XYZ file of C-alpha atoms in Angstrom:
654
model
C -23.729 7.485 4.624
C -23.667 10.218 7.280
C -20.988 12.779 7.668
C -20.300 13.054 11.431
C -17.389 15.737 11.451
C -15.307 17.971 8.984
C -11.879 19.352 10.021
C -10.431 22.024 7.843
C -7.207 23.361 8.675
C -5.578 26.312 6.584
C -7.490 25.038 3.421
C -8.362 27.888 1.149
C -9.838 30.715 2.844
C -10.138 29.044 6.022
C -7.411 29.751 8.646
C -6.244 27.567 11.485
C -8.265 24.567 12.605
C -12.022 24.860 11.911
C -14.208 21.922 13.077
C -17.706 21.325 12.086
C -19.883 18.766 13.806
C -22.278 17.685 11.102
C -24.261 14.793 12.834
C -27.924 15.256 12.388
C -30.425 14.632 15.126
C -33.348 12.231 14.570
C -35.882 13.751 12.199
C -33.742 16.948 12.006
C -31.663 16.357 8.804
C -30.675 19.995 8.159
C -27.167 21.510 9.181
C -27.108 25.150 8.243
C -23.975 26.956 7.593
C -24.141 30.606 6.981
C -21.397 32.842 5.342
C -21.297 35.947 3.224
C -19.859 35.829 -0.344
C -16.291 34.979 -0.242
C -16.198 33.806 3.373
C -15.950 30.118 2.820
C -19.363 28.545 1.498
C -17.899 27.176 -1.503
C -14.577 26.220 0.041
C -16.524 23.960 2.547
C -18.046 22.171 -0.366
C -14.816 21.784 -2.226
C -13.101 20.446 0.992
C -15.622 17.640 1.279
C -15.249 16.813 -2.501
C -11.428 16.802 -2.277
C -11.016 14.947 0.901
C -13.063 12.179 -0.633
C -11.966 11.896 -4.127
C -8.617 13.668 -4.221
C -7.199 13.583 -7.996
C -10.765 12.457 -9.130
C -12.401 15.494 -7.337
C -14.255 18.069 -9.366
C -12.277 20.898 -7.729
C -9.074 19.427 -8.897
C -10.304 18.143 -12.450
C -11.760 21.682 -13.143
C -8.581 23.392 -12.000
C -6.380 22.488 -14.989
C -3.084 22.532 -12.630
C -0.720 19.850 -11.749
C -1.707 18.074 -8.545
C 1.302 19.669 -6.698
C 0.448 23.047 -7.879
C -3.271 22.463 -6.909
C -2.102 21.535 -3.333
C 0.240 24.517 -3.029
C -2.599 26.909 -4.386
C -5.101 25.700 -1.715
C -2.935 26.364 1.334
C -3.998 29.396 3.156
C -1.417 32.012 2.380
C -1.192 33.399 5.873
C -0.299 30.098 7.343
C 1.627 28.607 4.218
C 4.508 27.068 5.945
C 2.215 25.088 8.215
C 0.597 23.279 5.310
C -3.154 22.247 5.178
C -5.187 19.478 6.344
C -8.755 18.197 5.623
C -10.272 15.460 7.739
C -13.737 13.824 7.358
C -15.444 11.360 9.595
C -18.456 9.489 8.258
C -20.617 6.544 9.063
C -21.634 3.814 6.542
C -23.849 0.751 7.018
C -22.634 -2.437 5.427
C -25.058 -5.451 5.765
C -26.735 -4.003 8.773
C -23.587 -3.097 10.505
C -22.396 0.624 10.880
C -18.745 1.219 10.042
C -16.866 4.475 11.081
C -14.591 5.864 8.440
C -11.963 8.599 8.977
C -10.147 10.017 5.996
C -7.263 12.605 6.254
C -5.410 14.417 3.734
C -2.352 16.525 5.022
C 0.152 18.322 2.956
C 2.835 20.924 3.436
C 5.668 22.716 1.402
C 9.233 21.644 1.795
C 12.419 22.989 -0.047
C 11.674 20.912 -3.054
C 8.083 19.944 -3.421
C 4.706 19.502 -1.710
C 4.023 16.057 -0.378
C 0.438 14.736 0.579
C 0.031 12.223 3.299
C -3.295 10.298 3.037
C -4.719 7.968 5.625
C -7.825 5.902 6.078
C -9.021 4.542 9.457
C -11.921 2.190 9.819
C -13.535 1.772 13.236
C -10.548 3.877 14.650
C -7.952 1.582 13.197
C -5.589 2.298 10.291
C -6.466 0.419 7.224
C -3.388 -0.037 4.841
C -5.631 -1.795 2.098
C -8.211 1.054 1.992
C -5.561 3.816 2.178
C -3.553 2.220 -0.847
C -6.701 1.432 -2.947
C -8.997 4.388 -1.780
C -10.092 5.215 -5.242
C -11.480 1.971 -5.846
C -12.778 1.818 -2.366
C -14.784 5.086 -2.320
C -16.229 4.107 -5.666
C -18.014 1.349 -3.973
C -19.385 3.799 -1.338
C -20.260 6.970 -3.488
C -18.803 7.251 -7.060
C -17.259 10.650 -7.819
C -19.618 10.793 -10.875
C -22.794 10.181 -8.764
C -21.468 12.530 -6.009
C -22.220 15.470 -8.226
C -25.848 14.720 -7.830
C -25.553 15.129 -4.081
C -22.844 17.820 -3.850
C -23.742 20.871 -6.049
C -23.753 24.654 -6.175
C -25.836 27.364 -7.682
C -23.719 27.254 -10.913
C -24.958 23.571 -11.291
C -28.554 24.830 -10.835
C -27.980 27.738 -13.359
C -26.662 25.125 -15.975
C -29.504 22.888 -15.770
C -32.021 25.866 -15.609
C -31.088 26.603 -19.047
C -32.748 23.622 -20.803
C -30.696 24.174 -24.144
C -27.343 23.978 -22.119
C -28.722 21.068 -19.681
C -28.541 18.435 -22.281
C -24.884 17.591 -21.962
C -25.301 17.841 -18.088
C -28.304 15.617 -18.000
C -26.605 13.142 -20.372
C -23.449 12.950 -18.279
C -25.532 12.673 -14.906
C -27.774 9.966 -16.531
C -24.861 7.930 -17.921
C -22.998 8.242 -14.500
C -25.890 7.127 -12.736
C -26.700 4.139 -14.835
C -22.868 3.230 -15.102
C -23.275 3.797 -19.086
C -19.931 5.787 -19.094
C -18.164 2.475 -18.574
C -20.133 0.973 -21.455
C -19.134 3.900 -23.752
C -15.664 3.631 -22.636
C -15.556 -0.005 -23.523
C -16.931 0.647 -27.017
C -13.973 3.179 -27.530
C -11.598 0.593 -26.247
C -13.189 -2.098 -28.398
C -12.797 0.396 -31.532
C -9.195 1.147 -30.501
C -8.261 -2.557 -30.250
C -9.951 -3.278 -33.573
C -7.813 -0.428 -35.215
C -4.612 -1.804 -33.752
C -5.416 -5.253 -34.971
C -6.277 -4.263 -38.296
C -2.967 -2.307 -38.784
C -1.189 -5.385 -37.945
C -3.052 -7.740 -40.187
C -3.980 -5.887 -43.351
C -1.990 -5.571 -46.634
C -2.833 -2.473 -48.713
C -5.344 -4.464 -50.753
C -6.887 -6.226 -47.967
C -6.798 -3.044 -45.936
C -8.957 -1.309 -48.690
C -11.320 -4.163 -48.869
C -11.741 -4.340 -45.170
C -12.161 -0.558 -44.821
C -14.954 -0.732 -47.611
C -16.632 -3.462 -45.651
C -16.403 -1.643 -42.356
C -17.681 1.541 -44.216
C -20.696 -0.457 -45.301
C -21.022 -1.791 -41.776
C -21.062 1.657 -40.280
C -23.644 2.777 -43.014
C -25.818 0.014 -42.094
C -25.387 0.679 -38.322
C -26.271 4.473 -39.037
C -29.412 3.273 -41.027
C -30.437 0.863 -38.020
C -29.718 3.659 -35.607
C -31.945 6.019 -37.524
C -34.685 3.356 -37.595
C -34.239 2.688 -33.837
C -34.811 6.525 -33.163
C -38.001 6.355 -35.353
C -39.022 3.415 -33.377
C -38.511 5.089 -30.102
C -40.506 8.247 -31.448
C -43.228 6.004 -32.494
C -43.390 4.331 -29.114
C -43.504 7.710 -27.541
C -46.418 8.609 -29.786
C -48.199 5.262 -28.976
C -47.860 6.112 -25.456
C -49.372 9.513 -25.810
C -52.269 8.051 -27.681
C -52.720 5.433 -24.883
C -52.739 8.177 -22.459
C -55.368 10.339 -24.465
C -57.630 7.273 -24.858
C -57.460 6.672 -21.205
C -58.399 10.315 -20.592
C -61.355 9.871 -23.074
C -62.408 6.581 -21.318
C -62.505 8.529 -18.050
C -64.346 11.379 -19.587
C -67.035 9.184 -21.289
C -67.348 7.204 -18.053
C -68.118 10.397 -16.218
C -70.591 11.513 -18.911
C -72.497 8.062 -18.675
C -71.156 6.111 -21.700
C -72.489 2.863 -19.991
C -75.880 4.226 -20.045
C -75.525 5.386 -23.618
C -74.336 2.084 -24.954
C -77.651 0.461 -23.344
C -79.931 3.050 -24.864
C -81.481 0.691 -27.307
C -81.619 -2.095 -24.724
C -83.464 0.116 -22.424
C -85.902 1.256 -25.209
C -86.554 -2.254 -26.151
C -87.133 -3.269 -22.428
C -89.681 -0.195 -22.156
C -91.419 -1.298 -25.174
C -91.888 -4.777 -23.729
C -92.854 -3.646 -20.477
C -95.800 -1.487 -22.251
C -96.846 -4.596 -24.124
C -96.867 -6.706 -20.975
C -99.011 -4.092 -19.381
C -101.434 -3.926 -22.209
C -101.748 -7.848 -21.985
C -102.589 -7.810 -18.387
C -105.166 -5.112 -18.832
C -106.783 -7.269 -21.603
C -106.876 -10.138 -19.073
C -108.540 -7.896 -16.725
C -111.132 -6.916 -19.241
C -111.713 -10.614 -19.998
C -112.315 -11.272 -16.185
C -114.828 -8.461 -16.105
C -116.681 -10.018 -18.965
C -117.178 -13.136 -16.920
C -117.821 -13.523 -13.261
C -116.414 -10.291 -11.866
C -119.598 -8.249 -12.239
C -120.980 -10.406 -9.447
C -118.583 -8.391 -7.179
C -120.447 -5.432 -7.835
C -123.677 -6.990 -6.243
C -121.680 -8.662 -3.407
C -123.530 -6.810 -0.785
C -126.924 -7.802 -2.177
C -125.796 -11.248 -2.366
C -124.789 -11.064 1.373
C -128.315 -9.610 2.202
C -130.049 -12.544 0.278
C -127.896 -15.115 2.007
C -128.821 -13.534 5.349
C -132.683 -13.460 4.411
C -132.191 -17.228 3.227
C -130.571 -18.132 6.559
C -133.317 -16.512 8.705
C -136.080 -18.234 6.781
C -134.383 -21.608 7.195
C -133.705 -20.975 10.955
C -137.325 -20.016 11.401
C -138.366 -23.200 9.680
C -135.879 -25.211 11.688
C -136.996 -23.730 15.013
C -140.591 -24.620 14.243
C -139.688 -28.025 13.276
C -137.488 -28.481 16.283
C -140.058 -27.277 18.647
C -142.642 -29.767 17.077
C -140.356 -32.540 17.085
C -139.188 -32.027 20.721
C -142.830 -32.074 21.785
C -143.356 -35.147 20.210
C -140.227 -36.772 21.438
C -140.952 -35.712 25.021
C -144.430 -37.011 24.811
C -143.227 -40.296 23.564
C -140.426 -40.481 26.129
C -142.865 -39.662 29.029
C -145.357 -42.303 27.900
C -142.663 -44.804 27.699
C -141.225 -43.971 31.076
C -144.599 -43.773 32.954
C -145.690 -47.153 31.229
C -142.504 -49.133 32.030
C -141.158 -47.515 35.354
C -143.029 -47.454 38.728
C -140.211 -45.492 40.588
C -141.549 -41.891 40.854
C -138.123 -40.570 41.850
C -136.591 -41.925 38.722
C -139.241 -40.463 36.599
C -138.724 -36.977 37.925
C -134.927 -37.222 37.679
C -135.195 -38.415 34.106
C -137.602 -35.525 33.090
C -135.228 -33.049 34.660
C -132.310 -34.534 32.858
C -134.424 -34.156 29.540
C -135.259 -30.579 30.199
C -131.465 -29.728 31.006
C -130.202 -31.292 27.830
C -130.111 -29.486 24.428
C -131.047 -31.098 21.309
C -129.269 -30.015 18.363
C -130.699 -28.705 15.141
C -128.581 -31.238 13.162
C -130.395 -34.184 15.010
C -133.800 -32.659 14.554
C -133.358 -31.489 10.982
C -134.191 -34.173 8.512
C -132.494 -34.707 5.102
C -135.655 -33.740 3.296
C -135.561 -30.259 4.688
C -131.858 -29.849 3.823
C -132.653 -30.805 0.257
C -135.331 -28.175 0.044
C -132.824 -25.491 0.848
C -130.092 -26.281 -1.932
C -130.500 -22.691 -3.357
C -129.220 -21.338 -0.162
C -126.169 -23.636 -0.479
C -125.460 -22.349 -4.002
C -125.471 -18.948 -2.846
C -123.275 -19.755 0.164
C -120.853 -21.544 -2.263
C -120.754 -18.380 -4.438
C -119.959 -16.202 -1.437
C -117.254 -18.391 0.199
C -115.516 -19.770 -3.067
C -116.299 -18.366 -6.334
C -116.178 -14.561 -5.449
C -112.955 -14.823 -3.230
C -111.446 -16.691 -6.145
C -112.335 -13.832 -8.399
C -111.121 -11.289 -6.162
C -107.694 -13.018 -5.718
C -107.307 -13.284 -9.546
C -108.127 -9.483 -9.954
C -105.758 -8.779 -7.081
C -102.892 -10.692 -8.840
C -103.395 -8.977 -12.104
C -103.490 -5.667 -10.430
C -100.387 -6.334 -8.527
C -98.786 -7.507 -11.847
C -99.802 -4.062 -13.507
C -98.305 -2.247 -10.499
C -94.861 -4.162 -10.687
C -94.709 -3.587 -14.421
C -95.391 0.073 -13.798
C -92.629 0.312 -11.186
C -90.027 -1.511 -13.644
C -91.141 0.815 -16.377
C -90.544 3.814 -14.084
C -87.037 2.321 -13.185
C -86.213 1.873 -16.834
C -87.427 5.422 -17.696
C -85.192 6.923 -15.061
C -82.201 5.034 -16.400
C -83.230 6.277 -19.873
C -83.340 9.856 -18.542
C -79.694 9.336 -17.316
C -78.381 8.736 -20.988
C -76.389 11.626 -22.014
C -77.301 13.498 -25.344
C -75.560 12.411 -28.440
C -73.741 15.789 -28.779
C -72.007 15.164 -25.437
C -70.786 11.504 -26.339
C -70.409 11.416 -30.171
C -67.542 13.937 -30.336
C -65.562 11.887 -27.781
C -66.296 8.542 -29.475
C -65.427 10.211 -32.843
C -62.012 11.364 -31.136
C -61.600 7.823 -29.743
C -62.203 6.428 -33.198
C -59.684 8.703 -34.690
C -57.044 7.672 -31.889
C -57.598 4.182 -32.688
C -57.139 4.765 -36.392
C -53.938 6.727 -35.553
C -52.817 3.910 -33.290
C -53.340 1.324 -35.968
C -51.502 3.368 -38.529
C -48.485 3.833 -36.053
C -48.416 0.207 -35.017
C -48.616 -0.725 -38.841
C -45.737 1.758 -39.430
C -43.757 0.216 -36.316
C -44.131 -3.106 -37.773
C -42.685 -1.876 -41.128
C -39.736 -0.333 -39.251
C -39.233 -3.450 -37.309
C -39.353 -5.435 -40.663
C -36.853 -2.852 -42.051
C -34.607 -3.278 -39.118
C -34.574 -7.039 -39.560
C -33.895 -6.645 -43.197
C -30.984 -4.237 -42.353
C -29.671 -6.409 -39.620
C -29.339 -9.436 -41.911
C -26.846 -7.956 -44.229
C -25.009 -6.282 -41.271
C -24.413 -9.930 -39.879
C -23.291 -11.077 -43.293
C -20.816 -8.058 -43.447
C -19.317 -8.844 -40.078
C -18.862 -12.476 -41.350
C -17.144 -11.184 -44.540
C -14.951 -8.928 -42.598
C -14.030 -11.913 -40.317
C -13.317 -13.969 -43.387
C -10.980 -11.179 -44.930
C -9.018 -11.286 -41.706
C -8.865 -15.180 -41.855
C -7.619 -14.935 -45.440
C -4.570 -12.687 -44.528
C -3.706 -14.896 -41.358
C -4.686 -18.270 -42.393
C -1.406 -19.788 -41.480
C -0.560 -17.520 -38.619
C -1.522 -18.610 -35.093
C -1.052 -15.504 -33.518
C -2.864 -13.481 -36.157
C -5.668 -16.134 -35.999
C -6.083 -15.231 -32.310
C -6.096 -11.591 -33.254
C -8.877 -12.438 -35.797
C -11.041 -14.050 -33.069
C -10.318 -11.105 -30.850
C -11.434 -8.788 -33.641
C -14.395 -10.974 -34.397
C -15.342 -10.979 -30.534
C -14.844 -7.324 -30.501
C -17.524 -6.848 -33.230
C -19.922 -8.958 -31.219
C -19.067 -7.092 -27.941
C -19.455 -3.755 -29.555
C -22.976 -4.848 -30.970
C -23.898 -6.175 -27.450
C -22.704 -3.018 -25.718
C -24.676 -0.746 -28.028
C -27.787 -2.756 -27.605
C -27.173 -2.835 -23.883
C -26.797 0.943 -23.828
C -30.185 1.593 -25.524
C -32.027 -1.096 -23.490
C -30.709 0.101 -20.067
C -31.332 3.693 -21.001
C -34.928 2.913 -22.255
C -35.701 0.894 -19.165
C -34.628 3.449 -16.605
C -35.476 6.689 -18.316
C -39.270 5.998 -17.730
C -38.685 5.804 -13.910
C -36.487 8.760 -14.003
C -39.180 10.846 -15.726
C -41.695 9.890 -13.052
C -39.227 10.853 -10.214
C -38.369 14.255 -11.831
C -42.031 14.971 -12.315
C -42.917 14.079 -8.769
C -40.144 16.332 -7.396
C -40.955 19.148 -9.786
C -44.746 19.123 -8.740
C -43.718 18.991 -5.077
C -41.580 22.202 -5.674
C -43.954 24.195 -7.945
C -46.633 26.742 -6.388
C -48.823 25.807 -9.440
C -50.039 22.530 -8.315
C -50.493 19.793 -10.800
C -49.384 22.166 -13.482
C -47.281 19.722 -15.172
C -48.822 16.510 -16.109
C -45.797 14.508 -17.484
C -41.957 14.997 -18.347
C -40.277 13.289 -21.134
C -36.552 12.884 -21.865
C -35.419 12.027 -25.404
C -32.972 9.197 -25.048
C -30.973 10.154 -28.117
C -30.908 13.981 -27.641
C -31.528 14.178 -23.932
C -33.922 17.116 -24.649
C -36.371 17.412 -21.751
C -39.794 18.332 -22.523
C -42.680 19.095 -20.172
C -46.568 18.531 -20.840
C -49.434 19.972 -19.163
C -52.674 18.144 -18.255
C -54.257 17.779 -21.817
C -50.765 16.487 -22.943
C -49.980 19.689 -24.560
C -46.299 20.601 -24.676
C -45.323 23.461 -22.492
C -42.743 25.934 -24.055
C -40.009 26.125 -21.533
C -39.663 29.827 -22.439
C -42.982 30.289 -20.756
C -41.414 29.270 -17.524
C -40.059 31.834 -15.096
C -36.412 32.057 -14.182
C -37.514 30.608 -10.817
C -39.575 27.812 -12.337
C -36.591 26.656 -14.502
C -34.383 26.643 -11.440
C -36.937 24.602 -9.587
C -36.984 22.161 -12.523
C -33.215 22.121 -12.222
C -33.487 21.128 -8.570
C -36.081 18.577 -9.458
C -33.734 17.057 -12.054
C -31.043 16.698 -9.493
C -33.390 15.553 -6.733
C -34.875 13.008 -9.187
C -31.478 11.487 -10.270
C -30.307 11.492 -6.586
C -33.507 9.365 -5.828
C -32.970 7.092 -8.753
C -29.391 6.575 -7.617
C -30.765 4.982 -4.423
C -27.560 6.100 -2.769
C -28.001 7.157 0.811
C -25.571 9.976 0.546
C -25.736 13.456 2.298
C -26.938 16.514 0.046
C -24.684 19.344 0.166
C -26.024 22.628 -1.492
C -24.031 25.933 -1.951
C -26.246 28.996 -2.544
C -29.458 26.957 -2.723
C -31.999 29.562 -3.217
C -30.415 31.816 -5.881
C -32.666 33.912 -7.972
C -35.968 32.306 -6.790
C -38.848 34.400 -5.942
C -40.242 34.329 -2.472
C -42.969 31.632 -3.065
C -40.696 29.331 -4.859
C -38.058 29.766 -2.186
C -40.628 28.766 0.437
C -41.650 25.703 -1.509
C -37.775 24.727 -1.553
C -37.522 25.416 2.044
C -40.594 23.306 3.062
C -40.585 20.541 0.539
C -37.137 19.867 -0.603
C -34.693 20.685 2.218
C -36.277 18.451 4.998
C -36.661 15.580 2.471
C -33.730 15.677 0.139
C -31.594 13.189 2.126
C -31.229 12.003 5.799
C -28.691 14.779 5.985
C -28.813 17.951 4.259
C -25.922 20.710 4.499
C -26.960 24.170 3.481
C -24.289 26.750 2.659
C -26.238 30.086 2.523
C -25.942 33.823 2.788
C -28.062 35.895 5.182
C -30.049 37.056 2.155
C -31.062 33.626 1.093
C -32.050 31.926 4.112
C -33.312 35.076 6.188
C -35.354 35.147 9.325
C -38.465 34.307 7.435
C -37.177 31.115 5.937
C -35.077 30.437 9.012
C -38.346 30.109 10.950
C -39.747 27.595 8.503
C -36.669 25.395 8.361
C -35.920 25.467 12.183
C -38.085 22.597 13.075
C -35.770 20.349 10.793
C -32.383 22.186 11.910
C -30.079 20.004 14.075
C -27.309 22.828 14.221
C -25.897 25.789 12.515
C -22.528 27.483 12.039
C -21.664 31.022 10.909
C -18.271 31.513 9.022
C -16.780 34.940 9.036
C -13.962 36.592 7.247
C -11.385 38.185 9.692
C -9.461 41.136 8.103
C -6.787 40.903 10.462
C -6.136 37.076 9.937
C -6.934 37.258 6.230
C -8.802 34.257 6.611
C -12.120 32.728 7.868
C -13.092 31.173 11.063
C -16.305 29.317 12.093
C -18.518 29.612 15.163
C -21.802 27.822 16.381
C -25.111 29.637 15.404
C -26.443 31.392 12.444
C -26.742 34.951 11.495
C -29.810 35.241 13.903
């Protein structure tokens, strides 16, 4: 819903036709209308309220005048004979399509009385159905009871700022928002119906008995209501305990409760690591007692092997030389004896000289057998000692790995917080758990009590019905009435239960919205942790971080006004109505910093269209600078002494 244009002609303090273009530009929702006190700010707000709702408007309902006298009173005195007119054009999206509405109220005096002409145009065409049934039509767009959340003045803020006086305002607003006023009215209507039916059906005796039964019914209902209130209180206490437990869990987590809980586990693991280290050391000692001392003389063993090798080689060379000579002599003799070709003999000798004779061929097995000691030493060097080295290396690596794991576990153990840091929180958590258990036990008792009370209540309702049946057993009409009375009793119970459940369901969401809005407006960031609304008394309580209730008397007048704005803002958000917000004297008695928060945080985001009615002292040059980026257009309304009325012009005071 977006207001496009408002025409005010001779209404209240306005003289002549005064027209306001209210269409907001994209991303600039604010329309600023400046006027000194008494020049027409409040009249502007009243004009919008009246053109929309007529007899249902707040301005008329609070006037305590007849409708005709009200119309007469609101014609500008200087132009009385001309009459008055208010015309509002607004846009509304319905199923993705934009509709243009123009509503017009015109009235002027004649010799006998004042007559009002009312017209509704949709998409520039006169709509007879909408005109005749506008009260129901406008209720589908923006109910008058909800409109008070969007159209309000400084007086409304002052009322809500006094938290003792705000209960009724808050109750009315919440009931209007949730449509519970209809439920309450239905309850009243049901009671009235029952009374009328009872009068028609009861004899004196029966009347007395039925009255007695109904009295008992009311007493039981009161007892159940008290139980329900106690249940709600316990639910709130349980919610607080849950919140505190969560806070403690967070605190314990920060302090390292996960390490603390594993303290014994870490200590046991460290003990096992120490034992494993000792076991590996023992194994190293055993190794040292066996072959490992040989590693100490590894150098000497290598020298012995080299010496042995040299000796063997010397012997081998001598043997090879001796064998070569014998072989060569035998070959030469054989060749000379059996071959007469001199050329061949020479070539063969040359071939023999050029060829090498390997040690392996020359050495015989006997010589090798004589050198077994050398082979044993060689085996010790190439196999046994490397194996010892490898085994010792493995054990050393094992010790190192154990030491690394020991260091890691020790570091984890060092992270474990001291008992004096953890135990008070754990004790508090245990205490909360005990309190929670007690409350849940009490809650179970109350639920049992409620069930216990509900049983007799059902029986009483049955008995009441039977008493009605006794009187009207043979009367068909009365039987119908009895059924109606019976149904009315059931309807009343359903309505009461529905009222409680709807309220409980929506109040939590509303509390969050008001809290969010309040923290956005406060200069003390995160000063308020939660807001609670009592569903029976509509008392509003605020709590700081540690869930400690804040005495509202501690709040400054400005902070209480911001809370009032937050209540209206939160209620408007909860309504999900895309209606313009109109605020008369928006800054009131707020101090400069709170005013700035309102200008920066609330005005640009309160709605897609925000119309501010301000004096030059409220939105002065300083705040005008801050609001200018969000400002589509502005007007100034001035009172003309000569005309005895106010006129508007584009532009603000500066």
